[in-house]
Coordinates of C-alpha atoms in Angstrom, one line a residue:
Chain A
M1 CA 184.8 42.5 -163.9
I2 CA 187.3 40.2 -162.1
V3 CA 188.8 42.0 -159.3
A4 CA 192.3 41.3 -158.0
E5 CA 195.1 42.9 -156.0
R6 CA 198.8 42.6 -156.0
K7 CA 200.5 40.0 -153.8
P8 CA 202.9 41.2 -151.1
I9 CA 206.2 42.1 -152.8
D10 CA 208.0 39.7 -150.5
E11 CA 206.0 36.8 -151.9
I12 CA 206.7 37.9 -155.5
L13 CA 210.4 38.3 -154.8
G14 CA 210.4 34.8 -153.4
M15 CA 209.1 33.5 -156.8
V16 CA 211.8 35.4 -158.8
Q17 CA 214.8 34.6 -156.6
D18 CA 216.6 32.3 -159.1
A19 CA 215.6 34.3 -162.2
E20 CA 218.0 36.6 -164.1
R21 CA 215.5 37.6 -166.9
I22 CA 211.9 38.2 -166.0
L23 CA 208.9 39.0 -168.3
V24 CA 206.4 41.0 -166.2
L25 CA 203.3 40.5 -168.2
G26 CA 200.2 42.6 -167.8
C27 CA 196.6 42.1 -169.0
R28 CA 194.6 44.8 -170.6
G29 CA 191.3 43.3 -169.5
C30 CA 189.6 43.3 -166.1
V31 CA 192.8 43.8 -164.1
T32 CA 193.5 47.0 -166.0
V33 CA 190.1 48.3 -165.0
C34 CA 190.6 47.4 -161.4
S35 CA 194.1 48.9 -161.4
A36 CA 195.8 45.7 -160.4
G37 CA 197.5 44.4 -163.4
G38 CA 197.4 46.7 -166.4
E39 CA 200.3 48.4 -168.1
R40 CA 200.7 51.0 -165.3
E41 CA 200.9 48.3 -162.6
V42 CA 203.4 46.3 -164.7
E43 CA 205.6 49.4 -164.7
I44 CA 205.3 49.7 -160.9
L45 CA 205.8 46.0 -160.2
A46 CA 208.9 45.8 -162.5
S47 CA 210.4 48.8 -160.6
L48 CA 209.6 47.1 -157.2
I49 CA 211.2 43.8 -158.3
R50 CA 214.3 45.6 -159.6
L51 CA 214.6 47.6 -156.3
G52 CA 214.0 44.5 -154.1
M53 CA 216.5 42.4 -156.0
K54 CA 219.0 45.3 -155.9
K55 CA 218.6 45.6 -152.2
Q56 CA 219.6 41.9 -152.1
G57 CA 222.6 42.7 -154.2
K58 CA 221.2 40.9 -157.3
Q59 CA 220.7 42.3 -160.8
V60 CA 217.8 41.3 -162.9
E61 CA 216.8 42.1 -166.5
I62 CA 213.1 42.8 -166.7
I63 CA 210.9 43.0 -169.8
E64 CA 207.7 44.9 -169.3
G65 CA 204.9 43.7 -171.6
S66 CA 201.2 43.3 -171.8
L67 CA 198.6 41.3 -173.8
V68 CA 195.1 42.4 -174.9
R69 CA 193.9 39.6 -172.6
Q70 CA 195.5 36.6 -171.1
C71 CA 192.3 34.5 -171.2
D72 CA 192.2 33.8 -174.9
K73 CA 194.4 31.4 -176.8
E74 CA 194.8 33.9 -179.7
Y75 CA 196.3 36.5 -177.4
I76 CA 198.5 34.2 -175.5
D77 CA 200.4 33.7 -178.8
G78 CA 201.5 37.2 -178.4
I79 CA 204.1 36.0 -175.9
D80 CA 206.1 34.7 -178.8
Q81 CA 207.4 38.3 -179.4
W82 CA 209.6 37.8 -176.2
Q83 CA 210.6 34.3 -177.0
G84 CA 214.0 33.4 -175.6
R85 CA 214.4 36.6 -173.7
Y86 CA 213.0 35.5 -170.3
D87 CA 213.6 32.8 -167.7
I88 CA 210.2 33.3 -166.0
I89 CA 206.9 35.1 -166.5
I90 CA 205.3 37.0 -163.7
S91 CA 201.7 37.5 -164.8
T92 CA 199.7 40.4 -163.5
A93 CA 196.5 38.8 -164.9
C94 CA 193.9 37.1 -162.8
G95 CA 194.2 33.4 -162.1
V96 CA 192.6 32.6 -165.4
G97 CA 195.5 34.3 -167.3
V98 CA 198.1 32.4 -165.3
N99 CA 196.3 29.1 -166.0
F100 CA 196.1 29.9 -169.7
I101 CA 199.8 30.6 -170.0
A102 CA 200.5 27.3 -168.1
N103 CA 198.1 25.4 -170.3
L104 CA 199.4 26.8 -173.6
R105 CA 203.1 27.2 -172.7
P106 CA 204.0 23.8 -171.3
T107 CA 207.7 24.5 -170.6
D108 CA 207.4 28.2 -169.5
R109 CA 207.6 29.0 -165.8
V110 CA 204.7 31.3 -164.9
Y111 CA 203.9 32.8 -161.5
P112 CA 201.0 35.0 -160.3
A113 CA 201.6 38.5 -159.1
L114 CA 198.0 39.0 -158.1
N115 CA 195.6 37.5 -155.7
T116 CA 192.3 37.1 -157.7
S117 CA 189.6 38.2 -155.3
F118 CA 186.1 38.2 -156.7
L119 CA 183.6 39.3 -159.4
G120 CA 182.6 42.8 -158.6
G121 CA 182.0 46.4 -159.5
S122 CA 183.3 49.8 -158.6
P123 CA 180.7 51.9 -156.7
E124 CA 183.2 54.8 -156.4
Q125 CA 186.8 55.4 -157.5
G126 CA 189.3 53.2 -155.8
V127 CA 186.6 50.9 -154.2
W128 CA 185.4 47.5 -155.5
T129 CA 182.8 45.3 -154.0
E130 CA 181.7 41.7 -154.7
Q131 CA 178.5 41.4 -156.6
C132 CA 178.4 38.0 -158.2
A133 CA 179.6 34.5 -157.2
G134 CA 179.4 33.0 -160.7
C135 CA 177.3 30.2 -159.3
G136 CA 175.9 29.1 -162.6
N137 CA 172.2 29.3 -161.6
C138 CA 171.1 32.9 -161.4
V139 CA 168.3 33.9 -159.0
L140 CA 168.4 37.6 -159.4
H141 CA 164.9 37.7 -161.0
L142 CA 163.6 36.4 -157.6
T143 CA 165.6 38.7 -155.4
G144 CA 165.1 42.2 -156.8
G145 CA 168.4 42.0 -158.7
L146 CA 170.5 41.7 -155.5
C147 CA 172.5 38.5 -155.1
P148 CA 172.2 36.5 -151.9
V149 CA 174.8 34.0 -153.1
A150 CA 177.6 36.5 -153.4
R151 CA 176.4 39.1 -150.9
C152 CA 175.0 37.1 -148.0
A153 CA 177.7 35.8 -145.7
K154 CA 175.8 32.5 -145.5
S155 CA 174.6 32.5 -149.1
L156 CA 171.1 32.0 -147.7
M157 CA 168.3 31.4 -150.2
N158 CA 165.6 32.3 -147.7
G159 CA 166.8 35.2 -145.6
P160 CA 167.3 37.2 -143.6
C161 CA 168.8 35.1 -140.7
G162 CA 168.7 36.0 -137.0
G163 CA 171.9 37.8 -137.4
S164 CA 170.5 40.7 -139.3
V165 CA 170.4 43.8 -137.2
N166 CA 169.3 47.3 -138.4
G167 CA 170.1 46.3 -142.0
K168 CA 173.6 45.1 -141.1
C169 CA 175.1 41.6 -141.0
E170 CA 176.3 40.0 -137.8
I171 CA 179.7 39.2 -139.3
N172 CA 180.5 43.0 -139.4
P173 CA 178.5 46.1 -138.7
Q174 CA 180.0 47.6 -141.9
V175 CA 178.5 44.9 -144.1
E176 CA 174.9 45.3 -145.3
C177 CA 172.4 42.5 -144.9
V178 CA 171.6 41.8 -148.5
W179 CA 168.3 40.1 -147.4
Q180 CA 167.2 43.3 -145.7
S181 CA 168.1 45.2 -149.0
I182 CA 166.2 42.6 -151.0
H183 CA 163.2 43.0 -148.7
D184 CA 163.4 46.8 -149.0
R185 CA 163.9 46.8 -152.7
L186 CA 161.0 44.3 -153.4
G187 CA 158.8 46.6 -151.3
R188 CA 159.8 49.7 -153.4
L189 CA 158.9 47.6 -156.5
D190 CA 155.6 46.6 -155.0
N191 CA 156.7 43.0 -155.1
Q192 CA 157.1 42.4 -151.4
E193 CA 155.0 39.3 -151.5
M194 CA 157.8 37.5 -153.3
M195 CA 159.5 37.2 -149.9
N196 CA 156.8 34.8 -149.0
D197 CA 157.9 32.3 -151.6
I198 CA 160.1 29.6 -150.1
M199 CA 163.1 28.8 -152.4
P200 CA 163.8 25.1 -152.6
I201 CA 167.0 23.4 -151.5
R202 CA 169.5 24.5 -154.0
D203 CA 171.5 22.3 -156.4
W204 CA 175.1 23.7 -156.1
S205 CA 176.5 21.4 -158.9
T206 CA 176.5 24.4 -161.2
A207 CA 178.6 26.4 -158.8
G208 CA 181.8 24.3 -159.1
H209 CA 180.8 21.6 -156.7
G210 CA 180.4 19.3 -159.7
G211 CA 184.0 19.9 -160.7
P212 CA 185.5 22.5 -163.1
R213 CA 182.8 24.0 -165.3
K214 CA 182.8 24.3 -169.1
T215 CA 180.6 26.1 -171.5
L216 CA 180.3 24.9 -175.0
R217 CA 178.5 26.9 -177.8
D218 CA 178.2 24.7 -180.7
D219 CA 177.1 27.7 -182.9
L220 CA 180.5 29.3 -182.3
T221 CA 182.9 26.4 -182.5
I222 CA 184.7 25.7 -185.8
Chain B
M1 CA 229.2 58.5 -141.1
S2 CA 228.9 61.7 -143.2
F3 CA 227.5 61.4 -146.7
T4 CA 226.0 63.7 -149.3
P5 CA 222.6 62.3 -150.1
D6 CA 220.9 62.4 -153.5
I7 CA 217.5 63.9 -152.9
Q8 CA 215.1 64.3 -155.8
A9 CA 212.3 66.9 -155.4
F10 CA 209.3 67.0 -157.7
C11 CA 207.8 70.4 -157.5
C12 CA 204.7 71.8 -159.3
H13 CA 205.0 74.9 -161.4
Y14 CA 203.3 77.0 -158.8
T15 CA 205.1 76.0 -155.6
S16 CA 208.5 76.2 -157.4
Q17 CA 208.1 79.7 -158.9
Q18 CA 210.8 80.7 -156.6
T19 CA 213.3 78.6 -158.5
V20 CA 212.6 80.4 -161.6
A21 CA 212.7 83.9 -160.0
E22 CA 215.8 83.3 -158.0
G23 CA 217.6 80.6 -160.0
R24 CA 219.8 78.0 -158.4
E25 CA 222.3 80.5 -157.0
G26 CA 219.6 82.6 -155.4
L27 CA 218.0 79.5 -153.8
K28 CA 221.4 78.4 -152.6
N29 CA 221.9 81.7 -150.9
D30 CA 218.5 81.2 -149.3
G31 CA 219.7 77.9 -147.8
L32 CA 218.6 75.3 -150.3
P33 CA 220.9 72.3 -149.7
D34 CA 223.2 71.1 -152.5
S35 CA 221.8 67.6 -152.0
V36 CA 218.5 68.5 -153.5
T37 CA 217.8 68.3 -157.2
L38 CA 214.7 70.1 -158.3
N39 CA 212.4 68.5 -161.0
R40 CA 209.7 70.9 -162.1
L41 CA 206.3 69.6 -163.2
V42 CA 203.3 71.3 -164.6
C43 CA 201.2 69.8 -161.8
T44 CA 202.1 67.2 -159.2
G45 CA 198.9 65.4 -160.1
K46 CA 200.7 64.3 -163.2
L47 CA 203.3 62.4 -161.1
Q48 CA 202.9 58.6 -161.2
V49 CA 203.9 56.1 -158.6
S50 CA 206.3 54.7 -161.2
A51 CA 208.1 58.0 -161.6
L52 CA 208.8 58.2 -157.8
L53 CA 210.0 54.6 -157.8
K54 CA 212.2 55.4 -160.8
A55 CA 213.9 58.1 -158.8
F56 CA 215.0 55.5 -156.2
E57 CA 216.0 53.1 -159.0
D58 CA 218.2 55.9 -160.3
G59 CA 220.0 56.2 -157.0
A60 CA 218.0 58.7 -154.9
D61 CA 218.4 58.4 -151.1
G62 CA 215.2 60.5 -150.6
V63 CA 212.4 61.8 -152.7
Y64 CA 209.9 64.4 -152.0
V65 CA 207.0 66.1 -153.7
A66 CA 206.1 69.8 -153.3
G67 CA 202.6 70.6 -154.4
C68 CA 199.9 73.2 -153.8
P69 CA 198.0 73.4 -150.5
A70 CA 195.6 70.4 -150.5
D71 CA 192.4 72.5 -150.9
E72 CA 193.9 75.2 -153.1
C73 CA 195.5 73.3 -156.0
H74 CA 195.6 75.3 -159.2
N75 CA 194.3 72.2 -160.9
M76 CA 191.7 71.4 -158.3
K77 CA 192.9 68.0 -157.1
G78 CA 196.4 67.6 -158.4
S79 CA 198.3 67.9 -155.1
K80 CA 195.7 65.6 -153.4
R81 CA 196.4 63.0 -156.1
A82 CA 200.1 63.4 -155.6
A83 CA 199.7 63.0 -151.9
K84 CA 197.9 59.7 -152.4
R85 CA 200.7 58.5 -154.7
V86 CA 203.3 59.4 -152.1
Q87 CA 201.4 57.3 -149.6
A88 CA 201.5 54.4 -152.1
V89 CA 205.2 54.7 -152.4
K90 CA 205.6 54.9 -148.6
R91 CA 203.7 51.6 -148.4
A92 CA 205.9 50.1 -151.2
L93 CA 209.1 51.2 -149.4
K94 CA 207.8 49.6 -146.2
E95 CA 207.1 46.4 -148.1
L96 CA 210.7 46.4 -149.3
G97 CA 212.0 46.8 -145.8
V98 CA 213.1 50.5 -146.3
E99 CA 212.2 53.5 -144.2
P100 CA 209.0 55.1 -145.6
E101 CA 210.2 58.5 -144.4
R102 CA 212.5 58.5 -147.4
V103 CA 209.6 59.8 -149.4
E104 CA 207.4 62.7 -148.4
M105 CA 204.7 65.1 -149.6
Y106 CA 204.7 68.8 -148.8
H107 CA 201.8 71.0 -149.4
L108 CA 203.3 74.5 -149.8
P109 CA 202.0 77.9 -150.5
R110 CA 202.5 79.2 -154.0
G111 CA 204.9 81.9 -155.0
F112 CA 207.8 83.2 -152.9
H113 CA 207.9 81.5 -149.5
M114 CA 210.7 80.2 -147.3
E115 CA 208.7 77.0 -146.7
F116 CA 210.0 75.8 -150.1
V117 CA 213.6 76.0 -148.8
E118 CA 212.6 74.8 -145.4
A119 CA 211.1 71.6 -146.8
A120 CA 214.3 70.9 -148.7
Q121 CA 216.3 71.5 -145.5
E122 CA 214.0 69.2 -143.5
M123 CA 214.5 66.4 -146.1
D124 CA 218.2 67.0 -146.2
K125 CA 218.5 66.5 -142.5
R126 CA 216.2 63.6 -142.4
I127 CA 218.0 61.6 -145.1
K128 CA 221.4 62.4 -143.7
D129 CA 220.2 61.0 -140.4
L130 CA 218.8 57.9 -142.1
G131 CA 222.0 57.3 -144.2
P132 CA 222.3 55.9 -147.7
C133 CA 219.2 54.2 -149.2
P134 CA 219.4 50.4 -148.8
L135 CA 217.8 50.1 -152.2
K136 CA 221.1 51.1 -153.8
G137 CA 222.3 47.6 -152.8
E138 CA 225.6 49.0 -151.6
N139 CA 225.4 47.2 -148.3
K140 CA 225.6 43.8 -149.9

């Protein structure tokens, strides 16, 4: 899922200073699962905005809403139900959602309530960790299913580096060295010799270094 | 400056049994301050962050939660969940530039205990010392 977290309330209050009617718009996709921007978080953020503005002696009218997703055109149309009732939209979706509203609602003012962090998973309740960098050229079949692009601080393709100590990364003793983990896992799978294969210099053009990426599925387009 | 604070207490069924047994008058005789309004819940684990913030929106100067002892909650983890949510509200108040002490979690024994009244008295004194909540917007 896409993992995100709420921006500091001061920053959000700065965005809404001139607004009298605000639509706080949640997303029932990834940000609901990571407890950053679903219906419950919309309710909390709306309350925080009202309290923050009241502290400044200002009154705001807030509509609390949510869409199935903010990353599909068909669902963005759902904003029409609040047409004419808001000055600005505070989106609690990931950055994709904010972009989609900006793309599809050319005259609407839309601002992000979240900092979109990474593609990750939840190893335990309340914890999320980065697992994938969306690099567009997956090598997990060569690395025991563990991603060196997302989980190695240097995104090394032939690790570990000299900073790997007792299975930990030199950047932080709390961070695992994923190349040590790859080595150990390949060993358990009786594939340790794969570590001897030297991966070639990587073409990063699929990772966004060639500009914004686009996927087109001709079998799905109408 | 003297003022009568508005303090909203959210108490679970078990820690607030005393309220049922003694009633408001009985509790008042035990020393429960007039400033405290009791809101009974089935379990404090049911309490959401938004409900605590709503109490401030509705004009509370202070809010506290009284749940079971952390490791003896009738519903296993209810009071632990409530304590986490109180911490979240403390962080939110701090972000808003308001004293986080305005919200508190108490883990109290179940049944008839003076601690229930003492918690209310502690919050009454604390909030009177802090003064009216700035989130009411009355200072602007």
